[in-house]
Amino acid sequence: MASHSDTLVVFFGATAGANGGKLGSDERELILLVWQIVDLHENKVGKLQQTLVQPDSVDLSEQCKEETGLTVEELCKAEPLESVLQQFHQSVSAEVKSLGRSSYTLCVDGPLLIRQVLHPEASKKNLVLPECFYTFVDLKKEFHKCCPNAGPVKELTLSSMLDSVVEQEAGLGEVKNMVLLMLHLLAEPYNHKFSTFETVNYKFESGACSKTEAVDSETVIRARGLPWQSSDQDIARFFKGLNIAKGGVALCLNAQGRRNGEALVRFINSEHRDMALDRHKHHMGNRYIEVYKATGEEFLKIAGGTSNEVAQFLSKENQVIIRMRGLPFTATPQDVLGFLGPESPVTDGMEGLLFVKYPDGRPTGDAFVLFACEEYAQNALKKHKQILGKRYIELFRSTAAEVQQVLNRYMSTPLISTLPPPPPMVSMPVLATPPFITSGSTRDCIRLRGLPYTAAIEDILEFMGEHTIDIKPHGVHMVLNQQGRPSGDAFIQMKSADRAFMVAQKCHKKMMKDRYVEVFQCSTEEMSFVLMGGTLNRSGLSPPPCKLPCLSPPTYAAFPASPAMLPTEAALYQPPLLATPRTPQAPTHSPAHALAYYSPQLYMNMNMSYTTYYPSPPVSPSTVSYFAAPPGSVAAAVAAQPAPALLPPQPGALVRMQGLPYNAGVKDILSFFQGYQLQADSVLVLYNWSGQRSGEALVTFPSEKAARRAVAECSNLPLSGHPIRLVCCE
């Protein structure tokens, strides 16, 4: 059987728009094909053939009319592209067979005709191209091998490769010149063998990308304006004809974890990247897509991952990935498998499920699912917005890069990424009156009800839009339930009752993350009633069922001034959840020499809601930061206070535990110190300001001797596989 190099088909095409070096850059359709067979073994050429192609739109550019000499009337009589390609394949196959050959390879003057014109147009028209269009020889590159001093490959033209050009009808002269050039390369002194065959990928291959992988910036582009439901396969189809690297499509997500209409695409080399840039403002459906240069660092930031769990999940080849969003936090793998049903079996059962979790192990409500084939994935997508438990579930196509990006977002990013780093340590005098919440009947507050449970402070500020400038300093208060999780409520203090009324009118039932939020005007007094279990709506205020006094407004607590302690560091370790609240002891020192802090969470009766307070622009005073400080200095500073309001006054000595698992509780710590006869109220698990466990705890021992013995005997012992560091707090 003859090899491909024995028979080449010199192939030329022209479009209704730009041609030459800009071929395919304007998305115009093919209108002309010219070809001629060359038998390399016998150095013979076949008959020169030409055919016209009828485009969907017969609007010819002036450049096209001048270069081809074709008219609209001629093109209207031609066959459409699908028929022309069938005729081409049949004609060439018959002629090759008559020469005693069984196969052939296309030879083109540069890759643009195949990669930038034929494949994209066939993809848009849903045409299946014959296999011969997936392999070709680039005559310019073959010429450059023989004559490397003739100049860069991109600058070569037929005119520059031949001394003269024969005037012929459109396309005929070019093909004749290509054939003549090939015959010269085959003859002495070159005796060239056509051996390098370029390929077009049949389909895009998904895969994982490591953050340690080297990505050349000359191979990456950023695509903007994508439909939000686009998958990696849709993007690969837009760039059909160009070879994308394995796993080289990374869909970008916004701050809320939703796709933002952008993607980073990595190609196999810079040549393909440059051709991709020429598709700037080409169309995907009815939308035009912007294409810009990007860097390898940007691609790795989006697509790179370090998690072994993710790498193992994505190691299964040729799997369709579906993302599930909005799962109940109590959903188990069995619940998800039952929801998907037998008609959409998950690859390897529970091994094909990846639940997204916070660093402390809490579920986020997201999960990724692997399916072995497109049919199973389509069956799963039919369950979009069906109910699991009491929640409707969103399902949509996903990618390996999106899996990495979502996991990186939840597991690696800081809790609050928009605030500045902590300032230098400073002492601040206690304020005479609390500036944050003062009980009163003035309706200068608003209540937000029905917030998404994933809503953060940034989401609320974005929700309020231009009205954020009217929020009092530190005036955003998010309400947590008794489990320390968001309750869906928040209170915001405005600068005046008029401003509060305006916000309530304009923002009531405005959407936030697919949910509408109710906004009511209220006072701080009404706020206190609600926090104790009362209800507030547009019909008025209903008092709480219990006969408790109104919640006292939070005030500044005072500690002795110490350069080792920040206001926020003391606030950071305020215990957020106590089943039996203890009464803080009043400080006995002078307020003039005290350090002020703003408590992020309040002690309350079990009938009350728990609330956490967040800073809101403008943050005042400017020296106060709400970032978590280094835990070691914090706990030491806390423990150094003689009578802190943070801890109940009790005898004994304190030991600080570091390196705790995020899911470690009081029972785990008591088991760790088994034999030391500690009680549950001797253990204080420390939380950061967002309500998550910090990995540290303070333990009160009955005596300093017992504390020192525990540090000596238990330091570096494991708790759930984590070595625990113990330090005595002097």
XYZ file of C-alpha atoms in Angstrom:
730
model
C 0.000 0.000 0.000
C 1.320 3.440 -0.937
C 2.082 5.769 1.912
C 0.546 9.208 2.218
C 3.784 10.780 1.042
C 3.439 9.092 -2.373
C 0.335 11.110 -3.330
C -0.423 14.725 -2.440
C -3.439 16.785 -3.430
C -2.480 20.429 -3.809
C -5.457 22.275 -2.319
C -6.419 25.961 -2.591
C -9.481 27.914 -1.479
C -10.853 31.448 -1.400
C -13.573 33.068 0.712
C -16.102 35.806 0.059
C -14.046 38.176 2.213
C -10.374 38.434 3.145
C -7.874 36.074 1.533
C -4.129 35.576 1.609
C -2.585 36.165 5.039
C -5.967 37.219 6.508
C -7.828 34.144 5.261
C -10.539 33.192 7.750
C -10.099 36.221 10.010
C -13.496 37.698 9.035
C -15.649 34.508 9.274
C -16.555 34.710 5.565
C -17.594 31.533 3.742
C -15.747 29.493 1.132
C -16.682 30.288 -2.458
C -13.899 28.595 -4.445
C -11.896 25.349 -4.315
C -9.073 24.389 -6.689
C -6.972 21.224 -6.540
C -4.502 19.048 -8.463
C -3.066 15.621 -7.675
C 0.711 15.084 -7.583
C 2.141 11.537 -7.737
C 5.383 11.987 -5.825
C 6.618 8.504 -6.688
C 6.341 9.031 -10.436
C 6.708 12.836 -10.356
C 3.473 13.142 -12.321
C 0.586 15.559 -11.912
C -3.102 15.039 -12.502
C -5.729 17.263 -14.004
C -6.165 20.769 -12.584
C -9.729 21.090 -11.268
C -11.804 24.017 -10.043
C -15.263 24.284 -8.495
C -17.366 27.105 -7.066
C -19.151 26.938 -3.696
C -22.489 28.612 -3.019
C -22.316 30.488 0.320
C -25.322 31.179 2.529
C -24.714 34.885 1.999
C -23.510 35.917 -1.463
C -22.160 39.266 -0.329
C -18.687 39.516 -1.882
C -16.092 41.950 -0.595
C -14.336 44.279 -3.012
C -11.052 42.495 -2.356
C -12.660 39.161 -3.240
C -14.148 40.508 -6.480
C -10.793 41.966 -7.482
C -8.720 38.867 -6.673
C -11.072 36.145 -7.939
C -13.074 37.899 -10.640
C -16.158 35.963 -9.535
C -19.680 37.380 -9.640
C -22.765 36.848 -7.507
C -24.576 35.283 -10.483
C -21.916 32.595 -10.867
C -21.998 31.695 -7.178
C -25.809 31.459 -7.100
C -25.588 28.625 -9.659
C -22.988 26.702 -7.629
C -23.550 23.805 -5.210
C -23.500 24.287 -1.399
C -20.397 23.362 0.601
C -21.632 19.926 1.690
C -22.228 18.820 -1.933
C -18.933 20.291 -3.136
C -16.943 18.459 -0.452
C -18.634 15.155 -1.345
C -17.853 15.690 -5.023
C -14.256 16.612 -4.160
C -13.780 13.458 -2.093
C -15.299 11.189 -4.754
C -13.352 12.804 -7.589
C -9.983 12.702 -5.823
C -10.505 9.130 -4.561
C -11.318 7.922 -8.067
C -8.304 9.659 -9.616
C -5.943 8.397 -6.918
C -7.249 4.871 -7.444
C -6.642 5.174 -11.185
C -3.002 6.038 -10.446
C -2.671 2.817 -8.472
C -2.605 4.564 -5.128
C -4.886 3.941 -2.172
C -4.493 7.086 -0.087
C -3.543 10.747 -0.319
C -2.751 13.822 1.786
C -3.768 17.431 1.234
C -1.027 19.987 0.585
C -1.841 23.628 1.352
C -0.068 26.963 1.204
C -0.159 27.568 4.961
C -2.627 26.190 7.543
C -5.273 28.939 7.344
C -7.491 27.268 4.728
C -7.839 24.071 6.782
C -7.736 25.393 10.334
C -9.344 28.843 10.064
C -11.857 28.379 7.237
C -12.880 24.807 6.475
C -13.196 23.355 10.002
C -14.928 26.381 11.608
C -17.425 26.697 8.743
C -18.198 22.976 8.742
C -18.665 23.087 12.519
C -21.160 25.944 12.296
C -23.087 24.168 9.542
C -22.971 20.844 11.418
C -21.162 19.124 8.549
C -19.061 15.998 9.057
C -15.822 16.468 7.154
C -14.139 13.518 5.391
C -11.098 12.147 7.174
C -8.743 13.605 4.556
C -9.313 17.093 6.005
C -7.793 16.107 9.369
C -4.249 15.648 7.995
C -2.329 17.962 5.701
C 1.115 19.116 4.580
C 2.105 22.778 4.917
C 4.071 23.641 1.770
C 5.671 26.682 3.401
C 7.177 24.603 6.181
C 8.381 21.968 3.734
C 10.003 24.693 1.612
C 11.609 26.199 4.726
C 13.275 22.857 5.484
C 14.979 22.939 2.094
C 15.710 26.665 2.042
C 15.992 27.858 5.641
C 17.630 31.100 4.531
C 14.637 32.182 2.449
C 13.085 33.955 5.449
C 10.588 33.194 8.252
C 7.802 30.737 7.413
C 5.058 33.300 8.067
C 6.535 35.722 5.529
C 6.805 33.204 2.692
C 4.465 33.557 -0.273
C 4.187 31.708 -3.546
C 5.640 34.749 -5.280
C 8.641 34.746 -2.996
C 9.082 30.982 -3.353
C 8.980 31.175 -7.145
C 10.709 33.698 -9.329
C 7.716 34.189 -11.565
C 3.931 33.826 -11.392
C 1.923 32.603 -14.356
C -1.223 34.616 -14.957
C -4.232 32.308 -14.775
C -7.817 32.302 -13.649
C -8.387 32.701 -9.946
C -6.703 29.878 -8.087
C -5.328 28.073 -11.137
C -2.071 29.978 -11.165
C -1.528 29.437 -7.447
C -2.037 25.686 -7.717
C 0.246 25.427 -10.732
C 2.922 27.322 -8.830
C 2.525 25.054 -5.831
C 2.877 21.996 -8.055
C 5.925 23.454 -9.778
C 7.518 24.266 -6.443
C 6.885 20.740 -5.179
C 8.498 19.211 -8.272
C 11.591 21.376 -7.738
C 11.827 20.223 -4.117
C 11.569 16.581 -5.214
C 14.309 16.912 -7.807
C 18.053 17.465 -7.444
C 19.703 18.900 -5.429
C 17.048 18.785 -2.680
C 15.614 15.254 -3.086
C 13.127 16.245 -0.416
C 10.833 13.711 1.233
C 7.474 14.994 2.483
C 7.440 13.509 5.963
C 5.907 16.008 8.388
C 2.149 15.689 8.625
C 0.144 18.071 10.787
C -3.095 16.926 12.358
C -6.335 18.486 13.542
C -7.716 17.137 16.809
C -10.969 15.240 16.371
C -12.203 16.310 19.796
C -11.128 18.168 22.892
C -9.663 16.041 25.698
C -10.404 17.118 29.254
C -7.897 16.608 32.044
C -6.397 17.981 35.244
C -3.623 20.560 35.477
C -1.124 20.864 38.314
C -0.004 24.216 39.714
C 3.583 23.023 39.323
C 3.190 22.540 35.574
C 5.001 24.992 33.284
C 2.590 26.835 30.967
C 4.011 28.957 28.141
C 2.326 32.379 28.075
C 2.607 32.367 24.272
C 0.031 29.564 24.126
C -2.793 31.072 26.246
C -5.740 33.311 25.326
C -8.690 34.763 27.239
C -12.142 34.491 25.635
C -14.861 36.908 26.806
C -18.568 37.170 26.177
C -19.285 33.439 26.382
C -22.849 32.307 27.098
C -22.978 31.378 30.799
C -24.106 27.817 29.993
C -21.131 27.163 27.669
C -19.121 24.020 28.355
C -15.490 23.295 27.544
C -16.668 21.323 24.501
C -18.614 24.376 23.248
C -15.483 26.501 23.554
C -13.393 23.851 21.792
C -15.994 23.827 19.027
C -15.641 27.606 18.665
C -11.904 27.084 18.125
C -12.444 24.041 15.880
C -9.469 23.432 13.613
C -6.989 24.615 16.252
C -5.476 22.114 18.634
C -6.165 22.826 22.310
C -3.890 21.206 24.887
C -5.356 18.428 27.016
C -7.424 20.036 29.780
C -6.677 23.399 28.204
C -10.093 25.058 28.690
C -10.630 26.790 32.043
C -13.980 28.494 32.635
C -13.660 31.487 34.977
C -15.915 31.973 37.999
C -16.964 35.186 39.738
C -16.812 35.912 43.487
C -20.086 34.029 43.998
C -18.745 30.902 42.284
C -20.767 31.398 39.100
C -19.401 31.555 35.581
C -18.664 35.093 34.458
C -18.643 34.553 30.691
C -14.868 34.248 30.418
C -12.515 31.344 29.801
C -8.781 30.818 29.523
C -7.726 28.507 26.699
C -4.326 26.898 26.291
C -3.199 25.733 22.828
C -0.460 23.264 21.928
C 1.844 25.979 20.581
C 2.106 29.686 19.807
C 1.153 29.188 16.152
C -2.283 27.919 17.090
C -2.600 30.679 19.721
C -1.917 33.335 17.077
C -4.589 31.870 14.808
C -6.997 31.871 17.751
C -6.410 35.597 18.212
C -7.574 36.081 14.617
C -10.998 34.786 15.699
C -11.541 37.914 17.780
C -15.247 38.858 17.575
C -16.203 35.687 15.708
C -19.631 34.399 16.652
C -20.835 31.640 18.942
C -24.512 31.463 18.083
C -25.784 35.035 18.175
C -22.987 36.326 20.413
C -19.599 37.556 19.307
C -16.645 36.390 21.372
C -13.701 38.604 22.246
C -10.280 36.933 22.177
C -7.244 38.432 23.909
C -3.762 37.352 24.932
C -3.333 35.899 28.433
C -0.469 34.498 30.498
C 0.477 31.078 31.784
C 0.225 32.386 35.360
C -3.400 33.383 34.770
C -4.190 29.933 33.398
C -2.586 28.141 36.356
C -4.387 30.426 38.809
C -7.697 29.261 37.358
C -7.014 25.681 36.265
C -4.106 24.564 38.449
C -4.734 22.409 41.478
C -2.796 20.827 44.316
C -5.398 18.592 45.932
C -4.700 14.859 45.695
C -8.406 14.220 46.169
C -9.225 16.298 43.089
C -6.410 14.744 41.067
C -7.704 11.267 41.898
C -11.262 12.316 41.061
C -10.192 13.704 37.677
C -7.848 10.822 36.858
C -10.657 8.871 35.183
C -10.351 9.432 31.436
C -13.141 10.428 29.027
C -15.684 11.249 31.710
C -18.470 13.828 31.444
C -18.489 16.133 34.497
C -21.744 17.556 35.887
C -21.854 20.132 38.682
C -24.661 20.006 41.249
C -25.399 23.184 43.198
C -27.793 23.843 46.067
C -27.570 20.444 47.769
C -28.888 20.227 51.341
C -26.010 20.367 53.802
C -27.157 17.024 55.196
C -27.160 15.283 51.793
C -25.219 12.009 51.703
C -23.708 10.200 48.697
C -26.617 7.778 48.821
C -29.056 10.700 48.630
C -27.317 12.056 45.533
C -27.180 8.655 43.828
C -30.872 8.147 44.573
C -31.699 11.598 43.211
C -29.886 10.888 39.930
C -31.587 7.522 39.569
C -30.678 4.329 37.670
C -31.045 5.994 34.250
C -27.940 8.138 34.941
C -25.496 5.856 36.805
C -22.486 7.576 38.326
C -19.051 6.268 37.373
C -17.785 3.900 40.096
C -20.745 4.796 42.326
C -19.727 6.921 45.296
C -16.170 7.167 43.898
C -17.593 9.307 41.110
C -18.904 11.936 43.557
C -16.841 14.842 44.874
C -18.469 17.000 47.564
C -17.072 20.517 47.944
C -16.384 21.458 51.567
C -15.000 24.327 53.611
C -11.591 23.871 55.294
C -13.321 22.840 58.533
C -15.229 20.076 56.759
C -18.614 21.807 56.467
C -20.412 21.154 53.151
C -20.907 24.063 50.750
C -23.893 22.574 48.920
C -21.852 21.911 45.762
C -20.786 18.574 44.308
C -19.269 17.251 41.086
C -20.385 14.008 39.444
C -18.699 11.835 36.797
C -20.628 10.039 34.055
C -19.186 7.519 31.634
C -20.991 8.784 28.532
C -23.010 11.654 27.117
C -26.293 9.731 27.394
C -25.996 9.341 31.166
C -25.059 13.017 31.537
C -28.080 14.101 29.477
C -30.378 12.016 31.691
C -28.902 13.706 34.753
C -29.353 17.197 33.285
C -33.068 16.478 32.889
C -33.292 16.646 36.696
C -32.273 20.323 36.690
C -34.245 22.192 39.400
C -35.919 19.033 40.712
C -36.300 18.725 44.485
C -33.955 16.874 46.848
C -35.126 17.125 50.423
C -36.651 20.601 50.551
C -34.346 22.263 48.023
C -34.283 22.405 44.252
C -30.982 21.338 42.725
C -29.220 23.032 39.820
C -27.319 20.788 37.410
C -25.126 21.923 34.536
C -22.086 20.810 32.603
C -18.709 21.404 34.166
C -15.028 20.995 33.411
C -11.914 19.702 35.123
C -10.649 23.266 35.417
C -13.881 24.351 37.098
C -13.518 21.514 39.621
C -10.042 22.772 40.465
C -11.209 26.380 40.624
C -14.153 25.687 42.931
C -12.039 23.555 45.271
C -9.273 26.172 45.304
C -11.795 28.903 46.075
C -13.245 27.156 49.110
C -10.090 25.497 50.440
C -7.314 28.007 49.748
C -8.601 31.579 49.719
C -8.668 33.682 52.909
C -11.984 34.142 54.659
C -12.105 37.855 53.852
C -9.981 38.810 50.886
C -11.105 42.405 50.361
C -9.969 44.021 53.604
C -6.454 45.432 54.096
C -3.854 43.598 56.209
C -3.616 44.337 59.925
C -1.998 47.664 60.852
C 0.758 47.968 63.444
C -0.248 47.354 67.029
C -1.631 50.447 68.695
C -3.376 51.239 71.944
C -6.771 52.895 71.826
C -8.643 54.574 74.673
C -12.037 53.294 75.690
C -14.890 55.346 74.240
C -17.202 56.954 76.744
C -20.341 55.799 74.933
C -20.854 52.866 72.597
C -21.091 54.223 69.036
C -22.560 51.144 67.388
C -25.961 50.092 68.713
C -27.893 52.313 71.095
C -31.393 51.184 71.935
C -34.042 53.583 70.705
C -37.261 53.960 68.782
C -35.827 55.906 65.837
C -36.381 53.772 62.745
C -32.921 54.267 61.303
C -32.226 50.564 60.726
C -33.268 48.028 58.098
C -33.729 44.305 58.340
C -32.828 41.967 55.470
C -34.764 38.706 55.580
C -34.401 35.688 53.301
C -30.702 36.094 52.509
C -29.013 33.130 50.807
C -27.164 31.142 53.443
C -23.950 31.605 51.446
C -24.317 35.394 51.396
C -21.273 37.271 52.681
C -20.704 40.876 53.650
C -19.589 41.676 50.090
C -22.887 40.332 48.728
C -24.902 42.596 51.027
C -22.895 45.658 50.052
C -23.333 44.797 46.371
C -27.063 44.228 46.980
C -27.451 47.710 48.488
C -25.528 49.354 45.665
C -25.356 53.131 45.914
C -26.983 53.080 49.349
C -23.835 51.634 50.978
C -22.514 55.169 51.478
C -25.354 55.749 53.967
C -24.392 52.824 56.243
C -23.019 53.773 59.640
C -19.465 52.658 60.424
C -19.557 49.009 61.568
C -23.265 49.024 60.825
C -23.747 45.622 59.132
C -24.895 42.892 61.552
C -25.326 39.334 60.278
C -27.478 37.059 62.458
C -26.351 33.501 63.179
C -28.529 30.708 64.519
C -27.774 28.653 67.612
C -25.539 26.354 65.558
C -23.365 29.284 64.542
C -24.547 29.279 60.924
C -26.169 32.121 58.957
C -29.887 32.413 59.690
C -30.766 34.332 56.518
C -31.274 37.587 58.464
C -29.152 40.713 58.767
C -29.618 44.160 60.330
C -28.044 47.309 58.938
C -27.782 50.660 60.680
C -28.288 53.635 58.375
C -27.291 57.260 58.966
C -30.916 58.394 59.310
C -34.492 57.159 59.323
C -35.045 58.751 55.903
C -32.178 56.772 54.436
C -33.501 53.579 55.991
C -36.958 54.252 54.545
C -35.470 54.890 51.098
C -33.480 51.633 51.119
C -36.497 49.638 52.312
C -38.575 51.032 49.456
C -36.016 50.521 46.707
C -34.455 47.201 47.742
C -37.514 45.283 48.990
C -37.761 41.970 47.098
C -34.664 42.721 45.061
C -32.783 39.577 43.934
C -29.587 38.284 45.536
C -28.148 35.031 44.194
C -31.430 33.805 42.674
C -33.404 34.684 45.824
C -35.474 37.747 46.523
C -34.713 39.488 49.811
C -37.300 41.245 51.964
C -36.206 44.618 53.351
C -38.033 46.221 56.310
C -37.406 49.489 58.112
C -36.956 49.074 61.875
C -35.406 50.563 65.001
C -32.650 49.241 67.255
C -35.299 48.496 69.879
C -37.225 46.360 67.412
C -33.954 44.747 66.411
C -33.412 43.656 70.000
C -36.895 42.134 70.165
C -36.231 40.131 67.004
C -32.920 38.839 68.309
C -34.766 37.515 71.359
C -37.250 35.579 69.233
C -39.840 38.183 68.264
C -41.051 38.773 64.701
C -40.922 41.893 62.570
C -42.673 42.420 59.246
C -44.692 45.075 57.465
C -47.654 44.314 59.724
C -45.730 45.413 62.765
C -43.781 43.987 65.681
C -44.697 40.856 67.629
C -42.922 40.539 70.996
C -40.864 37.450 71.770
C -42.646 34.544 73.491
C -40.344 34.707 76.489
C -40.616 37.423 79.167
C -37.029 38.522 78.870
C -35.808 42.093 78.904
C -34.622 43.574 75.661
C -31.147 42.678 74.593
C -28.676 45.143 76.030
C -26.734 46.967 73.366
C -23.183 45.663 72.902
C -20.581 47.884 74.469
C -16.852 48.121 74.446
C -15.200 45.804 76.923
C -11.945 46.896 78.437
C -8.611 45.213 78.964
C -5.487 46.629 80.536
C -3.433 48.330 77.884
C -0.782 46.057 76.455
C 1.373 46.486 73.361
C 1.063 42.765 72.700
C -2.643 42.893 72.138
C -4.821 44.330 69.410
C -8.509 45.201 69.694
C -9.298 42.661 67.050
C -7.221 39.979 68.681
C -9.305 40.140 71.804
C -12.456 40.188 69.753
C -11.308 37.259 67.704
C -11.536 34.847 70.585
C -14.879 35.868 71.992
C -16.675 32.497 72.436
C -19.568 32.506 69.950
C -21.708 29.655 71.235
C -22.228 28.941 74.936
C -25.042 26.688 76.136
C -24.937 28.289 79.584
C -23.719 31.858 79.231
C -21.544 33.216 81.953
C -21.726 36.763 83.218
C -18.601 38.725 82.314
C -16.889 40.344 85.265
C -16.709 44.108 85.281
C -13.173 45.443 85.007
C -11.849 47.106 88.127
C -9.149 49.221 86.499
C -9.493 52.718 85.196
C -11.020 53.130 81.742
C -8.452 55.751 80.967
C -5.808 53.026 80.750
C -7.778 50.404 78.908
C -7.857 48.975 75.416
C -11.134 48.949 73.499
C -12.407 46.251 71.192
C -15.639 45.550 69.378
C -17.046 42.155 70.208
C -17.867 40.185 67.049
C -20.451 38.041 68.815
C -22.797 38.455 71.801
C -23.628 36.257 74.767
C -27.334 35.471 74.706
C -29.926 33.318 76.315
C -30.773 30.120 74.445
C -34.111 31.663 73.467
C -32.275 34.331 71.514
C -30.632 34.269 68.139
C -26.891 34.622 67.956
C -25.546 37.563 66.025
C -22.178 38.452 64.579
C -21.046 41.922 63.606
C -18.970 42.839 60.600
C -17.258 46.086 59.679
C -18.699 48.038 56.781
C -17.204 50.948 54.860
C -16.137 53.407 55.990
C -14.311 51.437 58.703
C -13.745 53.638 61.719
C -11.453 54.063 63.518
C -9.040 53.389 60.695
C -6.594 51.591 62.947
C -9.011 48.743 63.651
C -8.592 45.682 61.467
C -10.816 42.613 61.368
C -8.278 40.153 60.012
C -7.309 37.227 62.196
C -3.942 37.924 63.813
C -1.339 35.185 64.394
C -2.997 32.784 66.852
C 0.056 32.408 69.040
C 0.362 36.066 69.960
C -3.377 36.355 70.353
C -3.904 33.546 72.808
C -0.852 34.568 74.790
C -2.113 38.120 75.013
C -5.565 36.929 76.026
C -4.206 34.624 78.672
C -1.945 37.348 80.059
C -4.859 39.480 81.217
C -5.595 39.250 84.969
C -9.377 39.425 84.681
C -10.452 39.405 81.050
C -14.078 39.730 80.129
C -13.399 37.065 77.521
C -13.126 34.267 80.128
C -15.029 33.660 83.346
C -13.047 34.278 86.499
C -12.076 30.905 87.793
C -9.024 29.574 89.654
C -6.364 27.510 87.979
C -3.900 27.807 85.118
C -4.457 28.120 81.391
C -2.960 25.940 78.653
C -3.238 26.907 75.016
C -3.728 24.134 72.432
C -2.553 24.701 68.856
C -3.002 22.617 65.706
C -6.444 21.221 66.509
C -8.453 19.629 63.679
C -11.197 22.010 62.576
C -13.863 19.487 63.590
C -12.451 18.886 67.084
C -14.954 19.635 69.858
C -15.011 19.786 73.639
C -15.436 16.005 73.985
C -12.367 15.384 71.798
C -10.286 17.736 73.942
C -11.490 16.139 77.193
C -10.565 12.716 75.788
C -7.130 14.082 74.846
C -6.569 15.099 78.499
C -8.067 11.890 79.898
C -6.980 11.388 83.520
C -6.729 15.087 84.368
C -10.319 15.266 85.704
C -11.354 18.261 83.600
C -14.963 19.424 83.213
C -16.668 20.561 80.011
C -16.679 24.179 81.183
C -12.882 24.051 81.494
C -12.516 23.963 77.710
C -12.971 26.983 75.470
C -12.747 26.298 71.725
C -11.624 29.460 69.929
C -13.398 30.753 66.839
C -12.390 33.356 64.286
C -14.631 36.350 63.544
C -16.499 34.576 60.745
C -17.741 31.927 63.171
C -15.336 29.161 62.109
C -13.060 27.280 64.473
C -9.515 28.610 64.493
C -7.711 25.375 65.376
C -6.922 26.541 68.901
C -8.456 26.167 72.359
C -7.851 27.362 75.929
C -8.048 24.772 78.716
C -8.264 25.672 82.419
C -6.478 23.255 84.777
C -7.139 23.231 88.550
C -3.558 24.246 89.349
C -0.396 25.475 87.708
C 1.302 22.200 88.600
C -1.377 20.196 86.762
C -1.089 22.501 83.764
C 2.683 22.096 83.544
C 2.390 18.314 83.905
C -0.160 18.203 81.069
C 2.136 20.248 78.808
C 5.081 17.971 79.584
C 3.162 14.713 79.090
C 0.820 15.566 76.209
C 2.768 17.953 73.964
C 2.959 16.750 70.345
C 0.609 13.832 70.978
C -1.788 13.288 68.034
C -5.476 14.183 68.026
C -7.228 12.722 64.953
C -3.817 12.484 63.303
C -2.813 16.084 64.099
C 0.130 16.639 66.504
C -1.022 19.086 69.180
C 1.227 21.807 70.576
C 0.639 22.813 74.202
C 1.842 26.040 75.827
C 1.367 27.262 79.386
C -0.053 30.771 79.568
C 1.802 32.638 82.247
